[in-house]
């Protein structure tokens, strides 16, 4: 828990969010400023800055869990076309707490970024 971190505050229920999934390690909620009709953020509860900060074993554990959650989302949201985006590093991350963007909907763009 990092008290200056907006995602830690959401995980700690100090600030509200539209939470759609939770388990012991992860929280999934709507992005406050969606880039497409469906824009979820998949966030580990542990305050990890980004993928560069963790070792191979923790990376593998998180990726395994992400795959499970992506499968849950694609089924529960009934989407066939979706995009996963990771902004990794100070230059690219607005929020310095590891997260995956899950984007879908008719308006999701087909560009690389
Ligand atoms: P990044 O550029 O770090 O990958 O993206 C961070 C994302 O977090 C952005 O899409 C932004 O809209 C979202 N975000 C920032 N602050 C909040 C917040 O307080 N609540 C929610 N639900 N999303 C947020
Ligand atoms: Zn955090």
Coordinates of N, CA and C and ligand atoms in Angstrom, one line a residue:
X1 N 0.8 -1.2 0.0 CA 0.0 0.0 0.0 C 0.9 1.2 0.0
X2 N 0.6 2.1 -1.0 CA 1.3 3.4 -1.1 C 0.3 4.5 -1.0
X3 N 0.3 5.2 0.1 CA -0.8 6.2 0.3 C -0.9 7.3 -0.8
X4 N 0.2 7.5 -1.5 CA 0.2 8.5 -2.6 C -0.3 7.9 -3.9
X5 N -0.7 6.7 -3.9 CA -1.0 6.0 -5.2 C -2.5 5.9 -5.4
X6 N -3.0 6.3 -6.5 CA -4.4 6.3 -6.7 C -5.0 4.9 -6.8
X7 N -4.2 4.0 -7.4 CA -4.7 2.6 -7.5 C -4.7 1.9 -6.1
X8 N -3.7 2.2 -5.3 CA -3.7 1.7 -3.9 C -4.9 2.2 -3.2
X9 N -5.3 3.5 -3.4 CA -6.4 4.1 -2.7 C -7.7 3.4 -3.2
X10 N -7.8 3.0 -4.5 CA -9.0 2.3 -5.0 C -9.0 0.9 -4.3
X11 N -7.9 0.2 -4.3 CA -7.8 -1.1 -3.7 C -8.2 -1.1 -2.3
X12 N -7.8 0.0 -1.6 CA -8.1 0.2 -0.1 C -9.5 0.7 0.1
X13 N -10.2 1.0 -1.0 CA -11.6 1.5 -0.9 C -11.6 2.9 -0.3
X14 N -10.5 3.7 -0.4 CA -10.5 5.1 0.0 C -11.1 6.0 -1.0
X15 N -10.9 5.6 -2.3 CA -11.6 6.3 -3.3 C -12.5 5.3 -4.2
X16 N -13.6 5.8 -4.7 CA -14.5 4.9 -5.4 C -14.1 4.5 -6.8
X17 N -14.5 3.3 -7.2 CA -14.3 2.9 -8.6 C -15.4 1.9 -8.9
X18 N -15.7 1.7 -10.2 CA -16.6 0.7 -10.6 C -15.9 -0.6 -10.7
X19 N -15.9 -1.4 -9.6 CA -15.2 -2.6 -9.5 C -16.0 -3.8 -10.1
X20 N -15.4 -4.5 -11.0 CA -16.2 -5.6 -11.7 C -15.6 -7.0 -11.3
X21 N -14.4 -7.1 -10.8 CA -13.9 -8.4 -10.4 C -12.9 -8.1 -9.3
X22 N -12.8 -9.1 -8.4 CA -11.8 -9.1 -7.3 C -11.5 -10.5 -6.9
X23 N -10.2 -10.7 -6.7 CA -9.7 -11.9 -6.0 C -8.6 -11.5 -5.0
X24 N -8.0 -12.5 -4.4 CA -7.0 -12.2 -3.4 C -5.8 -11.3 -3.9
X25 N -5.5 -11.4 -5.2 CA -4.3 -10.7 -5.7 C -4.7 -9.6 -6.6
X26 N -5.9 -9.5 -7.2 CA -6.2 -8.6 -8.2 C -7.5 -7.9 -8.1
X27 N -7.6 -6.7 -8.6 CA -8.8 -5.9 -8.7 C -9.0 -5.5 -10.2
X28 N -10.2 -5.5 -10.7 CA -10.5 -5.0 -12.0 C -11.6 -4.0 -11.9
X29 N -11.4 -2.8 -12.5 CA -12.4 -1.7 -12.5 C -12.3 -0.9 -13.7
X30 N -13.4 -0.2 -13.9 CA -13.5 0.7 -15.1 C -12.5 1.8 -15.1
X31 N -11.9 2.1 -16.2 CA -11.0 3.3 -16.3 C -11.9 4.5 -16.2
X32 N -11.4 5.5 -15.5 CA -12.2 6.7 -15.3 C -12.3 7.6 -16.5
X33 N -11.4 7.4 -17.5 CA -11.4 8.2 -18.7 C -11.2 7.2 -19.9
X34 N -12.3 6.4 -20.2 CA -12.2 5.3 -21.1 C -11.8 5.7 -22.5
X35 N -11.0 5.0 -23.1 CA -10.5 5.2 -24.5 C -11.4 4.4 -25.5
X36 N -12.3 3.5 -25.0 CA -13.2 2.8 -25.8 C -14.4 2.4 -24.9
X37 N -15.4 1.9 -25.6 CA -16.7 1.6 -24.9 C -16.4 0.7 -23.6
X38 N -15.6 -0.3 -23.8 CA -15.1 -1.2 -22.7 C -13.7 -0.9 -22.4
X39 N -13.4 -0.4 -21.3 CA -12.0 -0.1 -20.9 C -11.9 -0.4 -19.4
X40 N -11.3 -1.6 -19.2 CA -11.1 -2.0 -17.8 C -9.6 -1.9 -17.5
X41 N -9.3 -1.8 -16.2 CA -8.0 -1.8 -15.7 C -7.8 -3.1 -14.8
X42 N -6.8 -3.9 -15.1 CA -6.5 -5.1 -14.3 C -5.3 -4.8 -13.5
X43 N -5.5 -4.8 -12.2 CA -4.5 -4.2 -11.3 C -4.1 -5.2 -10.2
X44 N -2.9 -5.5 -10.0 CA -2.5 -6.3 -8.8 C -2.6 -5.5 -7.6
X45 N -3.1 -6.2 -6.5 CA -3.3 -5.4 -5.2 C -2.0 -4.9 -4.6
X46 N -0.9 -5.7 -4.8 CA 0.4 -5.3 -4.3 C 0.9 -4.1 -5.1
X47 N 1.5 -3.1 -4.4 CA 2.0 -1.9 -5.1 C 3.3 -2.3 -5.7
X48 N 3.2 -2.6 -7.0 CA 4.4 -2.8 -7.8 C 4.4 -1.7 -8.9
X49 N 5.5 -1.1 -9.0 CA 5.6 0.1 -10.0 C 5.4 -0.4 -11.4
X50 N 6.1 -1.4 -11.8 CA 6.0 -1.9 -13.2 C 6.7 -3.2 -13.4
X51 N 6.6 -3.7 -14.6 CA 7.2 -5.1 -14.8 C 8.7 -5.1 -14.7
X52 N 9.3 -3.9 -14.9 CA 10.8 -3.9 -14.8 C 11.3 -4.0 -13.4
X53 N 10.4 -3.8 -12.4 CA 10.8 -3.8 -11.0 C 10.8 -5.2 -10.4
X54 N 10.1 -6.2 -11.0 CA 10.0 -7.5 -10.4 C 10.8 -8.5 -11.1
X55 N 11.1 -9.6 -10.4 CA 11.9 -10.7 -11.0 C 11.1 -11.6 -11.8
X56 N 11.7 -12.6 -12.4 CA 11.1 -13.5 -13.4 C 10.0 -14.3 -12.7
X57 N 10.2 -14.8 -11.5 CA 9.1 -15.6 -10.8 C 7.9 -14.8 -10.6
X58 N 8.0 -13.6 -10.1 CA 6.8 -12.8 -9.9 C 6.2 -12.4 -11.2
X59 N 7.0 -12.1 -12.2 CA 6.5 -11.9 -13.5 C 5.6 -13.0 -14.0
X60 N 6.2 -14.3 -13.9 CA 5.4 -15.4 -14.4 C 4.1 -15.6 -13.6
X61 N 4.2 -15.4 -12.3 CA 3.0 -15.6 -11.5 C 1.9 -14.6 -11.9
X62 N 2.3 -13.3 -12.1 CA 1.3 -12.3 -12.5 C 0.8 -12.5 -13.9
X63 N 1.7 -12.9 -14.9 CA 1.2 -13.2 -16.2 C 0.2 -14.3 -16.2
X64 N 0.4 -15.4 -15.4 CA -0.5 -16.5 -15.3 C -1.8 -16.0 -14.8
X65 N -1.8 -15.2 -13.8 CA -3.1 -14.7 -13.2 C -3.8 -13.8 -14.2
X66 N -3.0 -13.0 -14.9 CA -3.6 -12.1 -15.9 C -4.3 -12.9 -17.0
X67 N -3.7 -13.9 -17.4 CA -4.4 -14.8 -18.5 C -5.7 -15.3 -18.0
X68 N -5.7 -15.7 -16.7 CA -7.0 -16.2 -16.1 C -8.0 -15.1 -16.1
X69 N -7.6 -13.9 -15.7 CA -8.6 -12.8 -15.6 C -9.0 -12.3 -17.0
X70 N -8.1 -12.3 -17.9 CA -8.5 -12.0 -19.3 C -9.6 -13.0 -19.8
X71 N -9.4 -14.2 -19.5 CA -10.4 -15.2 -19.9 C -11.8 -15.0 -19.2
X72 N -11.7 -14.6 -18.0 CA -13.0 -14.3 -17.2 C -13.6 -13.1 -17.9
X73 N -12.8 -12.1 -18.2 CA -13.4 -10.8 -18.8 C -14.0 -11.1 -20.1
X74 N -13.3 -11.8 -21.0 CA -13.8 -12.0 -22.3 C -15.1 -12.8 -22.3
X75 N -15.2 -13.7 -21.4 CA -16.5 -14.5 -21.3 C -17.6 -13.6 -20.7
X76 N -17.3 -13.0 -19.5 CA -18.4 -12.3 -18.8 C -18.8 -11.0 -19.6
X77 N -17.9 -10.4 -20.4 CA -18.3 -9.2 -21.2 C -18.7 -9.6 -22.6
X78 N -18.6 -10.9 -22.9 CA -19.0 -11.5 -24.2 C -18.3 -10.7 -25.4
X79 N -17.0 -10.6 -25.3 CA -16.3 -9.9 -26.4 C -15.4 -10.9 -27.1
X80 N -15.4 -10.7 -28.4 CA -14.5 -11.5 -29.2 C -13.2 -10.7 -29.6
X81 N -13.4 -9.4 -29.8 CA -12.3 -8.6 -30.2 C -11.9 -7.7 -29.0
X82 N -10.7 -7.8 -28.6 CA -10.3 -7.0 -27.5 C -8.8 -6.7 -27.6
X83 N -8.3 -5.8 -26.9 CA -6.9 -5.4 -26.9 C -6.4 -5.2 -25.5
X84 N -5.2 -5.7 -25.3 CA -4.5 -5.6 -24.0 C -3.3 -4.6 -24.2
X85 N -3.3 -3.6 -23.3 CA -2.2 -2.6 -23.4 C -1.5 -2.5 -22.1
X86 N -0.2 -2.5 -22.1 CA 0.6 -2.2 -20.9 C 1.5 -1.1 -21.2
X87 N 1.4 0.0 -20.5 CA 2.4 1.1 -20.5 C 3.4 0.8 -19.4
X88 N 4.6 0.6 -19.8 CA 5.6 0.2 -18.8 C 6.8 1.2 -18.7
X89 N 7.0 1.8 -17.6 CA 8.1 2.7 -17.4 C 7.6 4.1 -17.1
X90 N 8.5 4.9 -16.5 CA 8.1 6.3 -16.1 C 7.7 7.1 -17.2
X91 N 8.3 6.9 -18.4 CA 8.0 7.8 -19.5 C 6.6 7.5 -20.1
X92 N 6.1 6.3 -19.9 CA 4.8 5.9 -20.5 C 3.7 5.8 -19.5
X93 N 4.0 5.5 -18.2 CA 2.9 5.3 -17.2 C 2.5 6.6 -16.6
X94 N 1.2 6.8 -16.7 CA 0.6 8.0 -15.9 C 0.5 7.6 -14.4
X95 N 0.0 6.3 -14.2 CA -0.1 5.8 -12.8 C 1.0 4.8 -12.6
X96 N 1.8 5.1 -11.6 CA 3.0 4.3 -11.3 C 2.7 3.1 -10.5
X97 N 1.7 2.4 -10.8 CA 1.3 1.1 -10.2 C 0.9 0.2 -11.3
X98 N 1.6 -0.9 -11.4 CA 1.4 -1.9 -12.5 C -0.1 -2.1 -12.8
X99 N -0.4 -2.1 -14.1 CA -1.8 -2.4 -14.6 C -1.8 -2.7 -16.0
X100 N -2.8 -3.5 -16.4 CA -3.1 -3.9 -17.8 C -4.4 -3.2 -18.2
X101 N -4.4 -2.6 -19.4 CA -5.6 -2.0 -19.9 C -6.3 -3.2 -20.7
X102 N -7.6 -3.3 -20.6 CA -8.4 -4.3 -21.4 C -9.4 -3.4 -22.1
X103 N -9.2 -3.4 -23.5 CA -10.1 -2.5 -24.3 C -10.9 -3.3 -25.3
X104 N -12.1 -2.9 -25.4 CA -13.0 -3.5 -26.4 C -14.2 -2.7 -26.7
X105 N -15.0 -3.1 -27.7 CA -16.2 -2.3 -28.1 C -16.0 -1.9 -29.6
X106 N -17.1 -1.5 -30.2 CA -17.0 -1.2 -31.6 C -16.0 0.0 -31.9
X107 N -15.9 0.8 -30.9 CA -15.0 2.0 -31.1 C -13.5 1.8 -30.8
X108 N -13.2 0.5 -30.4 CA -11.8 0.3 -30.1 C -10.9 0.5 -31.4
X109 N -9.9 1.2 -31.2 CA -9.1 1.6 -32.5 C -8.3 0.4 -32.9
X110 N -8.0 0.3 -34.2 CA -7.2 -0.8 -34.7 C -5.8 -0.5 -34.9
X111 N -5.3 0.6 -34.3 CA -3.9 1.0 -34.5 C -3.1 0.1 -33.5
X112 N -1.8 0.3 -33.6 CA -0.9 -0.5 -32.7 C -0.9 0.1 -31.3
X113 N -1.2 1.4 -31.2 CA -1.2 1.9 -29.8 C -2.5 2.7 -29.5
Ligands
LIG1 P1 -1.3 4.6 -17.9 O1 -1.1 5.7 -18.8 O2 -0.6 4.8 -16.5 O3 -1.1 3.3 -18.5 O4 -2.9 4.7 -17.6 C1 -3.5 5.0 -16.3 C2 -5.0 4.9 -16.5 O5 -5.6 5.1 -15.2 C3 -5.5 6.0 -17.4 O6 -6.2 5.4 -18.5 C4 -6.5 6.8 -16.5 O7 -7.7 7.2 -17.1 C5 -6.7 5.8 -15.4 N1 -7.0 6.5 -14.1 C6 -6.3 7.5 -13.5 N2 -6.8 7.9 -12.4 C7 -7.9 7.1 -12.2 C8 -8.8 7.0 -11.1 O8 -8.8 7.7 -10.1 N3 -9.8 6.1 -11.2 C9 -9.9 5.2 -12.3 N4 -10.9 4.3 -12.4 N5 -9.0 5.3 -13.3 C10 -8.0 6.2 -13.3
LIG2 ZN1 -0.2 1.6 -5.7

